[in-house]
Coordinates of N, CA and C in Angstrom, one line a residue:
X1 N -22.2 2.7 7.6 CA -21.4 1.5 7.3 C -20.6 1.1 8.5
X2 N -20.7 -0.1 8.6 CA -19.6 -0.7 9.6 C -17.9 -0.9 9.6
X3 N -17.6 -0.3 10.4 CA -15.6 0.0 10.5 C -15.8 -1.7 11.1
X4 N -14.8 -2.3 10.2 CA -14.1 -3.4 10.9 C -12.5 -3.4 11.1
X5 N -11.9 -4.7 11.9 CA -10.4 -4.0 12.1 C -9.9 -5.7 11.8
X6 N -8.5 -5.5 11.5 CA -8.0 -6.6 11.3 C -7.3 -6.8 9.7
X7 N -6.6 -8.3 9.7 CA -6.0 -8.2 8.3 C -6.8 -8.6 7.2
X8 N -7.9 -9.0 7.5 CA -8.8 -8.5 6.0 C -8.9 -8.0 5.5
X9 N -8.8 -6.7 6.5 CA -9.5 -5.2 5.9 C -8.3 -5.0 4.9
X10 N -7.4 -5.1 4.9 CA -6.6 -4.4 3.8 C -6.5 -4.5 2.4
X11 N -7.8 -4.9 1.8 CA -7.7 -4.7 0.3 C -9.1 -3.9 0.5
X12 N -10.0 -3.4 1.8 CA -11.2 -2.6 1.9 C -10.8 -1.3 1.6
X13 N -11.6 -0.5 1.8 CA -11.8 0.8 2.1 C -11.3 1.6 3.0
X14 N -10.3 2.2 3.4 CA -10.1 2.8 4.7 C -11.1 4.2 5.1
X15 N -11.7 4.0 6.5 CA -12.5 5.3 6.5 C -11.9 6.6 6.8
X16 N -12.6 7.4 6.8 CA -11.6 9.0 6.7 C -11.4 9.1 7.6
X17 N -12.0 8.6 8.9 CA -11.5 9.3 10.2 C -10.6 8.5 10.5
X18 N -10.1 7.1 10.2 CA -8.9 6.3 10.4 C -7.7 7.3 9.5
X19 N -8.3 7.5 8.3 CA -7.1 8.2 7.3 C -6.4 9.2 7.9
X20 N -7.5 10.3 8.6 CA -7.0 11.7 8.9 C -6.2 11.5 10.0
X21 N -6.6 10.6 11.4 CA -5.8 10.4 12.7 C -4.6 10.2 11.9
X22 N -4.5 8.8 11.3 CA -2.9 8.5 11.3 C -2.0 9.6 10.2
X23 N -3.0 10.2 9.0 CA -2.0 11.2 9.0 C -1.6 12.4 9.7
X24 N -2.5 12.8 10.6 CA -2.1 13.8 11.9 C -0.8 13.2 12.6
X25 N -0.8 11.6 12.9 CA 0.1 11.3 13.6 C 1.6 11.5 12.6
X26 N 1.6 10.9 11.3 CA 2.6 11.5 10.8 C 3.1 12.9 10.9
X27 N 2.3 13.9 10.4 CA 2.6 15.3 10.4 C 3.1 15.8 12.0
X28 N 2.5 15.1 13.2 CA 3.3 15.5 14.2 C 4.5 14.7 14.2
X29 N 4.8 14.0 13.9 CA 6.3 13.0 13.9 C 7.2 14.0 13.7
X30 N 6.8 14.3 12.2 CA 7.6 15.1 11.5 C 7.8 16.2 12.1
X31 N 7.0 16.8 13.1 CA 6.9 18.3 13.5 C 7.9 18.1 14.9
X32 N 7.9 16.8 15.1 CA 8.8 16.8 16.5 C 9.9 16.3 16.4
X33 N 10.6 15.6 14.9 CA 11.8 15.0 14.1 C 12.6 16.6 14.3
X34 N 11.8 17.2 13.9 CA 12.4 18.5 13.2 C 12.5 19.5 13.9
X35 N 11.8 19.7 15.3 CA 11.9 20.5 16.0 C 13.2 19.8 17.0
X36 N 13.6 18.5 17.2 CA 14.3 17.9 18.1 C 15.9 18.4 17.2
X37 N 15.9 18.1 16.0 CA 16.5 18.7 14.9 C 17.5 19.6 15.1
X38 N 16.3 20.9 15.3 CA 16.6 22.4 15.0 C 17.3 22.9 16.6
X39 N 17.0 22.1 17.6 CA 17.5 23.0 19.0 C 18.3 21.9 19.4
X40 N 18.9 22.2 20.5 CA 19.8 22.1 21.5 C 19.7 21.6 23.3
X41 N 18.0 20.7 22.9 CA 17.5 20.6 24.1 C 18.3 19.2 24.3
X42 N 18.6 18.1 23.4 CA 19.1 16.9 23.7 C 20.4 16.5 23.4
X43 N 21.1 16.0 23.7 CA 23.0 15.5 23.2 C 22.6 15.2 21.9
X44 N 23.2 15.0 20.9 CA 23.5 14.7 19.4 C 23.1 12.8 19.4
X45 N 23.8 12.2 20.4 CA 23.4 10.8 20.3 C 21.7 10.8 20.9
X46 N 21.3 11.4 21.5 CA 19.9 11.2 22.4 C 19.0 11.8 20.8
X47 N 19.4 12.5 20.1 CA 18.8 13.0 18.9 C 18.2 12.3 17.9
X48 N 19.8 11.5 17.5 CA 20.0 10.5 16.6 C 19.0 9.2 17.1
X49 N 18.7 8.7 18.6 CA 18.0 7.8 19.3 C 16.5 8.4 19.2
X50 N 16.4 9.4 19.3 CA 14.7 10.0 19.2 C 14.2 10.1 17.7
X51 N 14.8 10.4 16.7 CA 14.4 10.6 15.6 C 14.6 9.1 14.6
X52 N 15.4 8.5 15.2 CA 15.3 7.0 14.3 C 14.1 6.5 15.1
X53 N 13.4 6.2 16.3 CA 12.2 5.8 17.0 C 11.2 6.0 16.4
X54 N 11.3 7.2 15.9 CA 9.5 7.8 15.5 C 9.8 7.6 14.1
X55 N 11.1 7.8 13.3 CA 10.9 7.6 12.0 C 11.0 6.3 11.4
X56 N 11.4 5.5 12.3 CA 11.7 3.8 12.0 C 10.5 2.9 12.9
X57 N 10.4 3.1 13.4 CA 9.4 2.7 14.5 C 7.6 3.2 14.6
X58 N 8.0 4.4 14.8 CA 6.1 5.0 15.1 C 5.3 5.0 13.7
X59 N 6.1 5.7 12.5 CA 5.7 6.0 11.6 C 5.0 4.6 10.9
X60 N 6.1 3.9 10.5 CA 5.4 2.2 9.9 C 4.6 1.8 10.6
X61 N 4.8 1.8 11.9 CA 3.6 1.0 12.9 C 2.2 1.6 12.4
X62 N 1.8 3.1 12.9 CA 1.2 4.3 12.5 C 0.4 3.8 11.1
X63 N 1.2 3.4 9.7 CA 0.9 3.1 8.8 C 0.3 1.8 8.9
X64 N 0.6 1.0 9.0 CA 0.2 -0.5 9.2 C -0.9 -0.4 10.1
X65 N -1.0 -0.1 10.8 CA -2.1 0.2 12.0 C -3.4 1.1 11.1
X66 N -3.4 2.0 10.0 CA -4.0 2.4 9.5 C -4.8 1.8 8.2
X67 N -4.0 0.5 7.7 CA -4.8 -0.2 6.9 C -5.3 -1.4 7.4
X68 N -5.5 -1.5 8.5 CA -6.2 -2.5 9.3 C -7.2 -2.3 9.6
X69 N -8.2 -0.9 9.6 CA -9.2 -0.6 9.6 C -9.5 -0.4 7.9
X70 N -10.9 -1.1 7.8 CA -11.6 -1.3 6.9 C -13.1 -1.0 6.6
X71 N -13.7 -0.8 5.7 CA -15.0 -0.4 5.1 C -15.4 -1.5 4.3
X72 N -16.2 -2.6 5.0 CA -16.5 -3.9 3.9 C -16.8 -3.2 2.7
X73 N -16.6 -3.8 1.2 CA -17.3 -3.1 0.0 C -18.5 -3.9 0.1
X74 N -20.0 -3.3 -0.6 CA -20.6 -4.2 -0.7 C -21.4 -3.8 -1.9
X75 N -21.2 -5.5 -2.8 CA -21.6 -5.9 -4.0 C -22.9 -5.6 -4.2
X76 N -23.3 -5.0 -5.1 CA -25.1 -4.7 -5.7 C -25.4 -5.9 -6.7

């Protein structure tokens, strides 16, 4: 089947390999929200600036970007 992209697609089918990337990209968000979190590598404000980015920013994008790829249905 043919992957198309755009805002059509969003009442299609999303394909698995669009599904799995963007949820890999979430799971690493999370993995780097939380490790930025747990240590002592960045000031408290540079923290607060890195983890509202990816969680306000990358994540929705990420999401939105993932229902834009589509699987036409097709009628029998």
């Amino acid at each position: 089947m043919k992957t198309k992209f755009g805002v059509k697609q969003l009442k299609n089918t999303t394909p698995l390999w669009a599904l799995w990337m963007f949820r890999i990209t979430f799971l690493v968000t999370k993995i780097v929200v939380g490790y930025i979190a747990a240590t002592n590598l960045l000031s408290p404000h540079a923290k607060y600036e890195v983890t509202l980015f990816l969680t306000l920013v990358v994540d929705p994008f990420a999401f939105g970007l993932s229902k834009m790829f589509g699987i036409p249905n097709i009628d029998k």
